[in-house]
PDB file of C-alpha atoms and ligand atoms in Angstrom:
ATOM      1  CA  MET A 173      16.105   5.689   2.413  1.00  0.00           C
ATOM      2  CA  ILE A 174      14.576   4.170   5.534  1.00  0.00           C
ATOM      3  CA  THR A 175      13.678   5.986   8.739  1.00  0.00           C
ATOM      4  CA  PHE A 176      11.650   5.050  11.775  1.00  0.00           C
ATOM      5  CA  ALA A 177      10.527   8.532  12.757  1.00  0.00           C
ATOM      6  CA  GLY A 178       8.749   9.248   9.467  1.00  0.00           C
ATOM      7  CA  MET A 179       9.773  11.449   6.575  1.00  0.00           C
ATOM      8  CA  SER A 180       8.569  15.007   6.982  1.00  0.00           C
ATOM      9  CA  ASP A 181       7.936  15.466   3.267  1.00  0.00           C
ATOM     10  CA  CYS A 182       6.289  12.081   2.638  1.00  0.00           C
ATOM     11  CA  ILE A 183       2.518  12.135   2.245  1.00  0.00           C
ATOM     12  CA  PHE A 184       2.082   8.501   3.358  1.00  0.00           C
ATOM     13  CA  CYS A 185       4.221   9.106   6.475  1.00  0.00           C
ATOM     14  CA  LYS A 186       1.898  12.011   7.215  1.00  0.00           C
ATOM     15  CA  ILE A 187      -1.123   9.739   6.798  1.00  0.00           C
ATOM     16  CA  ALA A 188       0.551   7.094   8.990  1.00  0.00           C
ATOM     17  CA  SER A 189       1.205   9.641  11.742  1.00  0.00           C
ATOM     18  CA  GLY A 190      -2.292  11.114  11.490  1.00  0.00           C
ATOM     19  CA  ALA A 191      -0.958  14.505  10.348  1.00  0.00           C
ATOM     20  CA  ILE A 192      -3.202  14.338   7.298  1.00  0.00           C
ATOM     21  CA  PRO A 193      -6.481  12.415   7.157  1.00  0.00           C
ATOM     22  CA  ALA A 194      -7.330   9.288   5.199  1.00  0.00           C
ATOM     23  CA  GLN A 195     -10.252   6.881   5.092  1.00  0.00           C
ATOM     24  CA  LYS A 196      -8.656   4.134   7.149  1.00  0.00           C
ATOM     25  CA  LEU A 197      -9.628   0.496   6.751  1.00  0.00           C
ATOM     26  CA  ASP A 198      -7.288  -1.065   9.247  1.00  0.00           C
ATOM     27  CA  GLU A 199      -4.373  -0.131  11.465  1.00  0.00           C
ATOM     28  CA  ASP A 200      -1.931  -1.758  13.839  1.00  0.00           C
ATOM     29  CA  ASP A 201       1.523  -0.916  15.202  1.00  0.00           C
ATOM     30  CA  GLU A 202       3.303  -1.594  11.921  1.00  0.00           C
ATOM     31  CA  ILE A 203       0.735  -1.365   9.129  1.00  0.00           C
ATOM     32  CA  LEU A 204      -1.956   0.992   7.876  1.00  0.00           C
ATOM     33  CA  ALA A 205      -4.568   0.371   5.171  1.00  0.00           C
ATOM     34  CA  PHE A 206      -6.651   3.175   3.685  1.00  0.00           C
ATOM     35  CA  HIS A 207      -8.830   3.874   0.672  1.00  0.00           C
ATOM     36  CA  ASP A 208      -7.106   5.348  -2.387  1.00  0.00           C
ATOM     37  CA  LEU A 209      -8.017   8.980  -3.072  1.00  0.00           C
ATOM     38  CA  ALA A 210      -8.548   8.214  -6.777  1.00  0.00           C
ATOM     39  CA  PRO A 211     -10.087   4.731  -6.823  1.00  0.00           C
ATOM     40  CA  GLN A 212      -9.612   2.716 -10.012  1.00  0.00           C
ATOM     41  CA  GLY A 213     -12.437   0.320  -9.174  1.00  0.00           C
ATOM     42  CA  PRO A 214     -15.241  -0.283  -6.661  1.00  0.00           C
ATOM     43  CA  VAL A 215     -12.512  -1.577  -4.348  1.00  0.00           C
ATOM     44  CA  HIS A 216      -9.199   0.289  -4.233  1.00  0.00           C
ATOM     45  CA  PHE A 217      -7.182   0.548  -1.085  1.00  0.00           C
ATOM     46  CA  LEU A 218      -3.512   0.808  -0.171  1.00  0.00           C
ATOM     47  CA  VAL A 219      -1.589  -1.163   2.438  1.00  0.00           C
ATOM     48  CA  ILE A 220       1.565   0.509   3.752  1.00  0.00           C
ATOM     49  CA  PRO A 221       4.208  -0.088   6.391  1.00  0.00           C
ATOM     50  CA  LYS A 222       4.144   2.734   8.937  1.00  0.00           C
ATOM     51  CA  LYS A 223       7.920   2.998   8.735  1.00  0.00           C
ATOM     52  CA  HIS A 224       9.204   4.803   5.681  1.00  0.00           C
ATOM     53  CA  ILE A 225      10.552   2.486   2.992  1.00  0.00           C
ATOM     54  CA  SER A 226      10.770   4.360  -0.320  1.00  0.00           C
ATOM     55  CA  ASN A 227      10.032   1.452  -2.617  1.00  0.00           C
ATOM     56  CA  ILE A 228      10.390  -2.318  -3.035  1.00  0.00           C
ATOM     57  CA  MET A 229      14.038  -1.902  -4.162  1.00  0.00           C
ATOM     58  CA  GLU A 230      14.869  -0.496  -0.714  1.00  0.00           C
ATOM     59  CA  VAL A 231      13.488  -3.447   1.249  1.00  0.00           C
ATOM     60  CA  GLU A 232      16.087  -5.280   3.347  1.00  0.00           C
ATOM     61  CA  PRO A 233      16.269  -8.897   4.542  1.00  0.00           C
ATOM     62  CA  THR A 234      15.232  -7.737   8.027  1.00  0.00           C
ATOM     63  CA  ASP A 235      11.926  -6.574   6.479  1.00  0.00           C
ATOM     64  CA  THR A 236      10.913 -10.119   5.515  1.00  0.00           C
ATOM     65  CA  LEU A 237       8.319 -10.496   8.273  1.00  0.00           C
ATOM     66  CA  LEU A 238       6.913  -7.026   7.603  1.00  0.00           C
ATOM     67  CA  LEU A 239       6.537  -7.813   3.889  1.00  0.00           C
ATOM     68  CA  GLY A 240       4.665 -10.989   4.708  1.00  0.00           C
ATOM     69  CA  ARG A 241       2.400  -9.145   7.089  1.00  0.00           C
ATOM     70  CA  LEU A 242       1.639  -6.510   4.428  1.00  0.00           C
ATOM     71  CA  LEU A 243       0.545  -9.264   2.051  1.00  0.00           C
ATOM     72  CA  ASN A 244      -1.467 -11.045   4.734  1.00  0.00           C
ATOM     73  CA  LYS A 245      -3.246  -7.778   5.514  1.00  0.00           C
ATOM     74  CA  ALA A 246      -3.887  -7.069   1.827  1.00  0.00           C
ATOM     75  CA  GLN A 247      -5.400 -10.545   1.456  1.00  0.00           C
ATOM     76  CA  ALA A 248      -7.583 -10.291   4.568  1.00  0.00           C
ATOM     77  CA  LEU A 249      -8.932  -6.863   3.625  1.00  0.00           C
ATOM     78  CA  ALA A 250      -9.553  -7.922   0.012  1.00  0.00           C
ATOM     79  CA  GLN A 251     -11.675 -10.742   1.419  1.00  0.00           C
ATOM     80  CA  GLU A 252     -13.483  -8.307   3.734  1.00  0.00           C
ATOM     81  CA  GLN A 253     -14.161  -6.047   0.748  1.00  0.00           C
ATOM     82  CA  GLY A 254     -15.898  -8.854  -1.117  1.00  0.00           C
ATOM     83  CA  CYS A 255     -13.108  -9.953  -3.472  1.00  0.00           C
ATOM     84  CA  THR A 256     -12.841 -13.570  -2.321  1.00  0.00           C
ATOM     85  CA  GLU A 257     -14.785 -15.135  -5.171  1.00  0.00           C
ATOM     86  CA  LYS A 258     -13.693 -13.023  -8.156  1.00  0.00           C
ATOM     87  CA  GLY A 259     -10.287 -11.914  -6.897  1.00  0.00           C
ATOM     88  CA  ALA A 260      -8.503  -8.601  -7.268  1.00  0.00           C
ATOM     89  CA  ARG A 261      -5.265  -7.031  -8.499  1.00  0.00           C
ATOM     90  CA  PHE A 262      -2.430  -6.757  -5.944  1.00  0.00           C
ATOM     91  CA  VAL A 263       0.117  -4.247  -7.267  1.00  0.00           C
ATOM     92  CA  ILE A 264       3.412  -2.717  -6.132  1.00  0.00           C
ATOM     93  CA  ASN A 265       4.595   0.043  -8.461  1.00  0.00           C
ATOM     94  CA  CYS A 266       8.299   0.890  -8.274  1.00  0.00           C
ATOM     95  CA  LYS A 267      10.055   4.085  -9.386  1.00  0.00           C
ATOM     96  CA  SER A 268       9.525   5.765 -12.753  1.00  0.00           C
ATOM     97  CA  ASP A 269       9.193   2.763 -15.074  1.00  0.00           C
ATOM     98  CA  GLY A 270       6.848   1.131 -12.593  1.00  0.00           C
ATOM     99  CA  GLY A 271       4.628   4.213 -12.431  1.00  0.00           C
ATOM    100  CA  GLN A 272       5.257   4.937  -8.762  1.00  0.00           C
ATOM    101  CA  THR A 273       4.062   8.425  -7.804  1.00  0.00           C
ATOM    102  CA  VAL A 274       4.312   8.271  -4.000  1.00  0.00           C
ATOM    103  CA  ASP A 275       7.749   7.264  -2.747  1.00  0.00           C
ATOM    104  CA  HIS A 276       6.606   5.225   0.243  1.00  0.00           C
ATOM    105  CA  LEU A 277       6.158   1.486  -0.289  1.00  0.00           C
ATOM    106  CA  HIS A 278       2.510   0.535  -0.796  1.00  0.00           C
ATOM    107  CA  ILE A 279       0.485  -2.376  -2.079  1.00  0.00           C
ATOM    108  CA  HIS A 280      -2.533  -1.427  -4.172  1.00  0.00           C
ATOM    109  CA  VAL A 281      -5.535  -3.739  -3.953  1.00  0.00           C
ATOM    110  CA  ILE A 282      -7.955  -3.043  -6.794  1.00  0.00           C
ATOM    111  CA  GLY A 283     -11.105  -5.085  -7.304  1.00  0.00           C
ATOM    112  CA  GLY A 284     -14.823  -5.155  -7.833  1.00  0.00           C
ATOM    113  CA  ARG A 285     -14.506  -5.161 -11.621  1.00  0.00           C
ATOM    114  CA  PRO A 286     -12.513  -7.078 -14.245  1.00  0.00           C
ATOM    115  CA  LEU A 287      -9.141  -5.456 -14.964  1.00  0.00           C
ATOM    116  CA  GLY A 288      -7.208  -5.532 -18.212  1.00  0.00           C
ATOM    117  CA  TRP A 289      -3.780  -7.063 -18.761  1.00  0.00           C
ATOM    118  CA  PRO A 290      -1.083  -6.318 -19.811  1.00  0.00           C
ATOM    119  CA  PRO A 291      -0.753  -2.772 -18.413  1.00  0.00           C
ATOM    120  CA  GLY A 292      -0.114   0.038 -20.894  1.00  0.00           C
TER     121      GLY A 292
HETATM  122  P1  5GP B 470       1.533   4.888  -7.022  1.00  0.00           P
HETATM  123  O1  5GP B 470       1.278   5.581  -8.339  1.00  0.00           O
HETATM  124  O2  5GP B 470       2.678   5.535  -6.298  1.00  0.00           O
HETATM  125  O3  5GP B 470       1.676   3.407  -7.132  1.00  0.00           O
HETATM  126  O4  5GP B 470       0.211   5.082  -6.181  1.00  0.00           O
HETATM  127  C1  5GP B 470      -0.021   6.159  -5.349  1.00  0.00           C
HETATM  128  C2  5GP B 470      -1.498   6.144  -5.050  1.00  0.00           C
HETATM  129  O5  5GP B 470      -1.712   6.983  -3.927  1.00  0.00           O
HETATM  130  C3  5GP B 470      -2.383   6.667  -6.184  1.00  0.00           C
HETATM  131  O6  5GP B 470      -3.315   5.662  -6.540  1.00  0.00           O
HETATM  132  C4  5GP B 470      -3.044   7.901  -5.583  1.00  0.00           C
HETATM  133  O7  5GP B 470      -4.390   8.034  -5.985  1.00  0.00           O
HETATM  134  C5  5GP B 470      -2.931   7.663  -4.111  1.00  0.00           C
HETATM  135  N1  5GP B 470      -2.809   8.864  -3.315  1.00  0.00           N
HETATM  136  C6  5GP B 470      -1.973   9.912  -3.527  1.00  0.00           C
HETATM  137  N2  5GP B 470      -2.108  10.837  -2.573  1.00  0.00           N
HETATM  138  C7  5GP B 470      -3.049  10.361  -1.717  1.00  0.00           C
HETATM  139  C8  5GP B 470      -3.613  10.880  -0.506  1.00  0.00           C
HETATM  140  O8  5GP B 470      -3.281  11.955  -0.021  1.00  0.00           O
HETATM  141  N3  5GP B 470      -4.552  10.105   0.105  1.00  0.00           N
HETATM  142  C9  5GP B 470      -4.944   8.897  -0.402  1.00  0.00           C
HETATM  143  N4  5GP B 470      -5.882   8.220   0.279  1.00  0.00           N
HETATM  144  N5  5GP B 470      -4.423   8.378  -1.529  1.00  0.00           N
HETATM  145  C10 5GP B 470      -3.490   9.105  -2.169  1.00  0.00           C
HETATM  146 ZN1   ZN B 471       6.988   7.804   4.011  1.00  0.00          ZN
END
């Protein structure tokens, strides 16, 4: 489901609207980036669209520019956070098999340490 007003029961919509606090890294009209509450590395932040998109399966062709901007923002902030040389993990979990726990599209950026692969 997609709305523009924000989903009343969605924790990331509440963060996007300022209803609940987060440690913000960056914000513009369309996008918010904030530190993950349970960081999995020295660097771990999330980049979200402010509009509610439940997951990557719900993205529509009209979201193409937004998706690109989310990735551009993830890249720029990863560089700002010191991940340019050694890199980082850019992750989008989707639904139950993908391990998604918050149903609002988000890109994880995890870095600052080597990460294992494949995932469990
Ligand atoms: P998912 O498992 O859906 O891919 O990732 C959700 C992420 O959101 C988790 O890494 C979790 O730690 C983080 N998270 C959940 N609730 C909050 C919150 O209220 N604030 C922040 N900053 N992160 C949250
Ligand atoms: Zn939402």
